[in-house]
mmCIF file with all atom_site columns, C-alpha atoms in Angstrom:
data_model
loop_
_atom_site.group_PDB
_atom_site.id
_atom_site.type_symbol
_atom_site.label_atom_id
_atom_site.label_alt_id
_atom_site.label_comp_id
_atom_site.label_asym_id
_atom_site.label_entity_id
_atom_site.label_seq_id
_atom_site.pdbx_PDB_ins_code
_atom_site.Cartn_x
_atom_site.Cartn_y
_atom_site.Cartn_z
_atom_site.occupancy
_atom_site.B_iso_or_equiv
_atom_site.pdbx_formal_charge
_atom_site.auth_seq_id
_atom_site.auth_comp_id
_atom_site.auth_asym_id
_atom_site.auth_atom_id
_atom_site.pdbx_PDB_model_num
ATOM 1   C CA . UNK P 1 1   ? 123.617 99.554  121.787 1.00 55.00 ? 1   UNK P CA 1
ATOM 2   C CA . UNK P 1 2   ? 122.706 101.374 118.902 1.00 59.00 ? 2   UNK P CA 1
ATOM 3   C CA . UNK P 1 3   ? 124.334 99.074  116.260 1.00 62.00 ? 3   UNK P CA 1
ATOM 4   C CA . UNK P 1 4   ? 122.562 95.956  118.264 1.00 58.00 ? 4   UNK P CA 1
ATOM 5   C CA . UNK P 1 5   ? 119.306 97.475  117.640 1.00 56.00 ? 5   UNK P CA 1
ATOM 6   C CA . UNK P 1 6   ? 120.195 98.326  113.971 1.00 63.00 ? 6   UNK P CA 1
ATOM 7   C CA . UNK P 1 7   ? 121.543 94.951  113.491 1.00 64.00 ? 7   UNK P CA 1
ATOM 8   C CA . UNK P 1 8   ? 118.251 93.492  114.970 1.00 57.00 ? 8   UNK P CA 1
ATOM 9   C CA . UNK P 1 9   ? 115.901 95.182  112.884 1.00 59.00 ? 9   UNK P CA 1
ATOM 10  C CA . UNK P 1 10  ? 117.846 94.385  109.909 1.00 59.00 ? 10  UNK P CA 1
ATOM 11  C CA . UNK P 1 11  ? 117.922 90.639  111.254 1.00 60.00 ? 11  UNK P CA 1
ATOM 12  C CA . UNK P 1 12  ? 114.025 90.649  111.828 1.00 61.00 ? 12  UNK P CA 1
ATOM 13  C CA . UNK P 1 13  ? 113.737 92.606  108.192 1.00 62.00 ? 13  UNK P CA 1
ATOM 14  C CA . UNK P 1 14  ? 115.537 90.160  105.955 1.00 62.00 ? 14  UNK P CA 1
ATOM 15  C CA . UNK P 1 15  ? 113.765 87.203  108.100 1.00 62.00 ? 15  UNK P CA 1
ATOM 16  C CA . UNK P 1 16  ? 110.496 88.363  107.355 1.00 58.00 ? 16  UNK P CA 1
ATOM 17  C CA . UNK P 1 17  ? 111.593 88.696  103.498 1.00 52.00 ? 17  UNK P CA 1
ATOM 18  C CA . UNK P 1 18  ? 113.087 85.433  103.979 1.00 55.00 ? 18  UNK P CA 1
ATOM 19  C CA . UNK P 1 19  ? 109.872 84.083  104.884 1.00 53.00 ? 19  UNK P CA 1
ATOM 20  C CA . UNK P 1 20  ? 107.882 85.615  102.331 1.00 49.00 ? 20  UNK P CA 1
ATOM 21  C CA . UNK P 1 21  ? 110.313 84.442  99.718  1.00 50.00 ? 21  UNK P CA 1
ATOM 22  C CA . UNK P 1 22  ? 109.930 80.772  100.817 1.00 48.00 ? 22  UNK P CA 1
ATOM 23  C CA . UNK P 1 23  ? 106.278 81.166  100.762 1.00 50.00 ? 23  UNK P CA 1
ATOM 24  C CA . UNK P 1 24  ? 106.936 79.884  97.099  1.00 51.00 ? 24  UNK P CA 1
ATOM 25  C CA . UNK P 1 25  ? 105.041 82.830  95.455  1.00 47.00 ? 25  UNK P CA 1
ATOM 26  C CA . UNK P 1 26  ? 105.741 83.257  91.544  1.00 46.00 ? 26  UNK P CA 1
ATOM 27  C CA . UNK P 1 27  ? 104.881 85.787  89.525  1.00 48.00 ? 27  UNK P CA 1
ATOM 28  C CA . UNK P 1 28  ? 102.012 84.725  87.213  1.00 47.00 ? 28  UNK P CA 1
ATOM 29  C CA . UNK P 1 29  ? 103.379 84.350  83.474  1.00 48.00 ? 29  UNK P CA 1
ATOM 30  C CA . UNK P 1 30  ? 102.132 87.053  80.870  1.00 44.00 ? 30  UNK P CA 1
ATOM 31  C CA . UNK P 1 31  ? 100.189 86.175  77.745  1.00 47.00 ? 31  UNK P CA 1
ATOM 32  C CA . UNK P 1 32  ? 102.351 87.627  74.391  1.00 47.00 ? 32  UNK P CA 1
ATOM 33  C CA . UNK P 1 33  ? 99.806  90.437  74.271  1.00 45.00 ? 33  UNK P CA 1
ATOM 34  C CA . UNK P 1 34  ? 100.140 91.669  77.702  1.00 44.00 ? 34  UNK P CA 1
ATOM 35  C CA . UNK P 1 35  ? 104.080 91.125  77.503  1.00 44.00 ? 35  UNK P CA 1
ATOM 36  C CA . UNK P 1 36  ? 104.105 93.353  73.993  1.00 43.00 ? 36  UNK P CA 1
ATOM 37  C CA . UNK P 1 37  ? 101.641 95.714  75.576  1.00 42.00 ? 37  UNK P CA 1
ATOM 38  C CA . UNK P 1 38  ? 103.028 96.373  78.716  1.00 42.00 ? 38  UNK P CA 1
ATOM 39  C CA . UNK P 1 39  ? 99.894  95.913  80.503  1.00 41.00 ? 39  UNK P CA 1
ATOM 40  C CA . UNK P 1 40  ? 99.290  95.106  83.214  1.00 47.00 ? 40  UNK P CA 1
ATOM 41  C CA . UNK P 1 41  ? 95.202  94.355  83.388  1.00 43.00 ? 41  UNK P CA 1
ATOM 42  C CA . UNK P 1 42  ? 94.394  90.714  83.549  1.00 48.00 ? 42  UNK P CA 1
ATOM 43  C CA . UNK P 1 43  ? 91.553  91.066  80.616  1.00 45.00 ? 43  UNK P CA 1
ATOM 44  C CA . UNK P 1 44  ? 92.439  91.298  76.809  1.00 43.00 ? 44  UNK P CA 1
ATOM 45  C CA . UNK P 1 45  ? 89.727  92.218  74.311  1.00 47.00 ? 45  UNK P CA 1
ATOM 46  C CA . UNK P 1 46  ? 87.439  91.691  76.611  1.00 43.00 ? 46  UNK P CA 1
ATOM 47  C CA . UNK P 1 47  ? 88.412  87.951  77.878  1.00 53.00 ? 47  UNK P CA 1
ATOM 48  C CA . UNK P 1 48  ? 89.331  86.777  80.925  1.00 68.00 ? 48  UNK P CA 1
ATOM 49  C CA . UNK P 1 49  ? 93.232  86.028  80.978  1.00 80.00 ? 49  UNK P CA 1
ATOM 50  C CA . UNK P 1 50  ? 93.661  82.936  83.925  1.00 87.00 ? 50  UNK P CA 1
ATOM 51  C CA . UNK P 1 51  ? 96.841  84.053  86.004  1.00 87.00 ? 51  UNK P CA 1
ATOM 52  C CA . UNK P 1 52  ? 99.229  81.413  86.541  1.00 88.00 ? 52  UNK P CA 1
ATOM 53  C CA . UNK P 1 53  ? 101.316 80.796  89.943  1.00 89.00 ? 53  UNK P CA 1
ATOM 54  C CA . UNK P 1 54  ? 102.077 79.007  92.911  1.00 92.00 ? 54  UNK P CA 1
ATOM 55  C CA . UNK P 1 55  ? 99.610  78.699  96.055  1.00 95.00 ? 55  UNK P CA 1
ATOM 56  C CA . UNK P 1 56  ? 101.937 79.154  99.752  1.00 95.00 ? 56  UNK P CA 1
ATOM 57  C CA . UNK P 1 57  ? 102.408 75.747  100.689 1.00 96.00 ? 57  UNK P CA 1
ATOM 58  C CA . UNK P 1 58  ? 99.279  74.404  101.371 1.00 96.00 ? 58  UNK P CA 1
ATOM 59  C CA . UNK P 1 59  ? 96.445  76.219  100.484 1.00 96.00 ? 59  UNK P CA 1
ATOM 60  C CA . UNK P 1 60  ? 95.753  74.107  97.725  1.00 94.00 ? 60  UNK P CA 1
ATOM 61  C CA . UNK P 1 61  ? 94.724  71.667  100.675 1.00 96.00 ? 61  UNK P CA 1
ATOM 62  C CA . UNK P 1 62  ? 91.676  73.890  101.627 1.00 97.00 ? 62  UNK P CA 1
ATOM 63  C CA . UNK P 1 63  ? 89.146  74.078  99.174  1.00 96.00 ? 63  UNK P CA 1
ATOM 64  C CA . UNK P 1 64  ? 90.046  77.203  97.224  1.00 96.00 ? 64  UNK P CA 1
ATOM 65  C CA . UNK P 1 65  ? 87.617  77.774  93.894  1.00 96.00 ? 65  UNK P CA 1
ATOM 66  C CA . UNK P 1 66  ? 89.188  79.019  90.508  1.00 95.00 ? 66  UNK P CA 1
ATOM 67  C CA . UNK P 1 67  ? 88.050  82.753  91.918  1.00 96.00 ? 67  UNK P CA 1
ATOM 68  C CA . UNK P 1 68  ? 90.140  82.463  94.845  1.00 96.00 ? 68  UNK P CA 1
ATOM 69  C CA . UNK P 1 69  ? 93.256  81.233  93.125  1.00 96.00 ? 69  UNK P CA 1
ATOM 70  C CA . UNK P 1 70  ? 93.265  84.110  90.628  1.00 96.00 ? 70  UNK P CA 1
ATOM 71  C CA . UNK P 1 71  ? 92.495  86.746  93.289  1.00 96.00 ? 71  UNK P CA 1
ATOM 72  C CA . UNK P 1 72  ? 95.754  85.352  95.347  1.00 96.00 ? 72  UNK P CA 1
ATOM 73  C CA . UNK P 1 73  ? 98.264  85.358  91.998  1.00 96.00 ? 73  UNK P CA 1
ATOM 74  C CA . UNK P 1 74  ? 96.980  88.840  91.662  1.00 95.00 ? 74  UNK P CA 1
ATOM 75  C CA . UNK P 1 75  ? 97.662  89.635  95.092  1.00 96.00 ? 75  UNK P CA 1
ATOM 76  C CA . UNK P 1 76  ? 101.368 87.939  95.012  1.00 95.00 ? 76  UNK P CA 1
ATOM 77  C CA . UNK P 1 77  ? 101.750 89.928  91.729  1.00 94.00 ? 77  UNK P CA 1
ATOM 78  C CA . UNK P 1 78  ? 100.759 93.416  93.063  1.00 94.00 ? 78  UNK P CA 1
ATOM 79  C CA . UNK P 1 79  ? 103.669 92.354  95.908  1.00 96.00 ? 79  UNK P CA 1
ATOM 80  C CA . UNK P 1 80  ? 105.840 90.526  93.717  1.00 95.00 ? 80  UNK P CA 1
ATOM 81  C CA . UNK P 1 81  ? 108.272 94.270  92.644  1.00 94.00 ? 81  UNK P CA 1
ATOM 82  C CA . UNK P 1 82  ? 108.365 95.446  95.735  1.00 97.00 ? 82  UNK P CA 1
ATOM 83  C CA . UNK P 1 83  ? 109.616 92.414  97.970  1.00 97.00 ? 83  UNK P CA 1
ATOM 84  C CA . UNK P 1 84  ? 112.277 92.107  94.868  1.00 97.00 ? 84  UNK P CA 1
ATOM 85  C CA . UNK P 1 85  ? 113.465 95.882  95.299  1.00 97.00 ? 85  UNK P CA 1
ATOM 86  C CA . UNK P 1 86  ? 113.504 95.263  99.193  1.00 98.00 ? 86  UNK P CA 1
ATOM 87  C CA . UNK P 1 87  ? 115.317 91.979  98.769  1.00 98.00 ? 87  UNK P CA 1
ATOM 88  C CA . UNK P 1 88  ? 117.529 93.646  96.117  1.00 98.00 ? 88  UNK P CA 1
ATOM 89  C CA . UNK P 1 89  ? 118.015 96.773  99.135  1.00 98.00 ? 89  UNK P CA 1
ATOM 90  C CA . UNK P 1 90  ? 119.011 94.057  101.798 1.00 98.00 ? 90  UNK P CA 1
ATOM 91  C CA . UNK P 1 91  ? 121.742 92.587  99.847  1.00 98.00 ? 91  UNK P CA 1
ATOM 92  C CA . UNK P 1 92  ? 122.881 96.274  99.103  1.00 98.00 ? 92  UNK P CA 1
ATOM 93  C CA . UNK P 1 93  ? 123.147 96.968  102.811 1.00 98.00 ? 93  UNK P CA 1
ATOM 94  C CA . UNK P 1 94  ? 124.877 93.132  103.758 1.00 98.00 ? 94  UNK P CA 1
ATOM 95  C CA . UNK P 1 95  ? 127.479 94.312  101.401 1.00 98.00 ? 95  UNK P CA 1
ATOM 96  C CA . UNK P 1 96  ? 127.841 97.520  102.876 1.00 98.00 ? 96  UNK P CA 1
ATOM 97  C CA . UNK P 1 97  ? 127.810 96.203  106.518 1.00 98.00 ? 97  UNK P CA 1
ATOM 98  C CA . UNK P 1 98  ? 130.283 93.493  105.456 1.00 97.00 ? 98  UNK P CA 1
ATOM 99  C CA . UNK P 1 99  ? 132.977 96.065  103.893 1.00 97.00 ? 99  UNK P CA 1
ATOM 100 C CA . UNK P 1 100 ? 133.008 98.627  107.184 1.00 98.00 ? 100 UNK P CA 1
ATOM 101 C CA . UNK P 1 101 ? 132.925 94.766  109.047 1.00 97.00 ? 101 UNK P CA 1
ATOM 102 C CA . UNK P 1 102 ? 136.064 93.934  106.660 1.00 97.00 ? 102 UNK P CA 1
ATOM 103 C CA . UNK P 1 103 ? 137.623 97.690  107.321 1.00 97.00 ? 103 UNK P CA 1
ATOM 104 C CA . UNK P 1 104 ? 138.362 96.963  111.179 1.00 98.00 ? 104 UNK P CA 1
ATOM 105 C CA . UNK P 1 105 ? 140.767 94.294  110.447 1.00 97.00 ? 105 UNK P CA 1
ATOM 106 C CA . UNK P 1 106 ? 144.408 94.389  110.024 1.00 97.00 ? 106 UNK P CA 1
ATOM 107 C CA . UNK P 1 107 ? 145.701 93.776  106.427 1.00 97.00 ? 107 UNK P CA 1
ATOM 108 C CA . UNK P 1 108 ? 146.877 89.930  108.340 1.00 97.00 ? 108 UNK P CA 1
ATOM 109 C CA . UNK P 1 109 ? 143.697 89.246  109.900 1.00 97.00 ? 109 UNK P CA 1
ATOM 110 C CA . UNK P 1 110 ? 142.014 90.199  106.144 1.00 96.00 ? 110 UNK P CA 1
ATOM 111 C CA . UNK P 1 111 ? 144.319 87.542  104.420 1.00 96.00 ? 111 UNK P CA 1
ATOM 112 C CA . UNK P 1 112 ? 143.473 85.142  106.731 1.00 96.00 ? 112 UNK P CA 1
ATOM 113 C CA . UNK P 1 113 ? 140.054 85.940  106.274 1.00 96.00 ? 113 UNK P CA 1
ATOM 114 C CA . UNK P 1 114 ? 140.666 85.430  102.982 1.00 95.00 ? 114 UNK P CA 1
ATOM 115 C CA . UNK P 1 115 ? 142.278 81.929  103.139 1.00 95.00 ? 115 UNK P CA 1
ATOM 116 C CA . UNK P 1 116 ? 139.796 80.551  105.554 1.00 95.00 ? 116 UNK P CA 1
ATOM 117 C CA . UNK P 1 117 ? 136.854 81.683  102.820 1.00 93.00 ? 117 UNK P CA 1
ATOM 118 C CA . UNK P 1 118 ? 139.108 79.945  100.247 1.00 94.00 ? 118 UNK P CA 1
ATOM 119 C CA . UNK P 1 119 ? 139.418 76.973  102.165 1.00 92.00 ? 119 UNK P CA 1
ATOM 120 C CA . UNK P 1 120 ? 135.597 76.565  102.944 1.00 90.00 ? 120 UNK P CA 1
ATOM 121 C CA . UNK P 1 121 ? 134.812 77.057  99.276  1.00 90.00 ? 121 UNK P CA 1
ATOM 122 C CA . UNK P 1 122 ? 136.683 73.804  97.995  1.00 83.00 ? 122 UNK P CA 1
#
C-alpha cells in the first residue's frame, strides 16, 4: 500500500511538472550585458530591458498590455530553475525506480526485456 501511495504522488508530481512544462513557458533571453554581468535585474544603466518569452497558450487572446507581459516572463523566470531542478530530480528518481523495477527479474526475463526494447526501437 505504501509503494501505491508513493507511486501516486510521484505520478501526480511529474503530471503537474508535465503540465507546467507544456504551458510553453521560456526563459526570457539575456541582453550581452546582463549575460557578462551575471545579473539578474531587468534594468541596465538605468533603462528598461523588455523580457522576451512565450505567453501559456492563450493569453495573448485576452487583452494583456506590454506591463502585463513583462510582469508574467518575470514570473516564468523567477520559476523557470526550480521546475528544471525538480524535472531534473524526477528523472533521477524514474531511473532509480526503474533499476530496483529491473533488479526483481531473472537474468532471462531481463534479456527479454531487453530484446522486446530492441525490437520497439527499430
Amino acid at each position: 500500500m505504501r509503494r501505491f501511495l508513493q507511486r501516486c504522488l510521484l505520478c501526480a508530481a511529474a503530471a503537474g511538472l508535465g503540465s507546467l512544462f507544456l504551458l510553453g513557458t521560456t526563459p526570457a533571453q539575456e541582453t550581452k550585458q546582463e549575460a557578462k554581468k551575471g545579473a539578474a535585474a531587468p534594468q541596465v544603466k538605468g533603462e528598461d530591458v523588455k523580457l522576451r518569452g512565450q505567453l501559456p497558450p492563450n493569453w495573448g487572446k485576452i487583452g494583456l498590455s506590454e506591463e502585463q507581459k513583462q510582469k508574467i516572463y518575470q514570473i516564468q523566470n523567477k520559476y523557470n530553475a526550480e521546475i528544471a531542478r525538480l524535472e531534473a530530480q524526477v528523472k533521477e528518481l524514474r531511473a532509480k525506480r526503474d533499476q530496483e523495477m529491473r533488479s526483481v527479474l531473472t537474468e532471462e526475463q531481463k534479456k527479454r526485456l531487453e530484446e522486446i526494447l530492441l525490437k520497439k526501437i527499430k
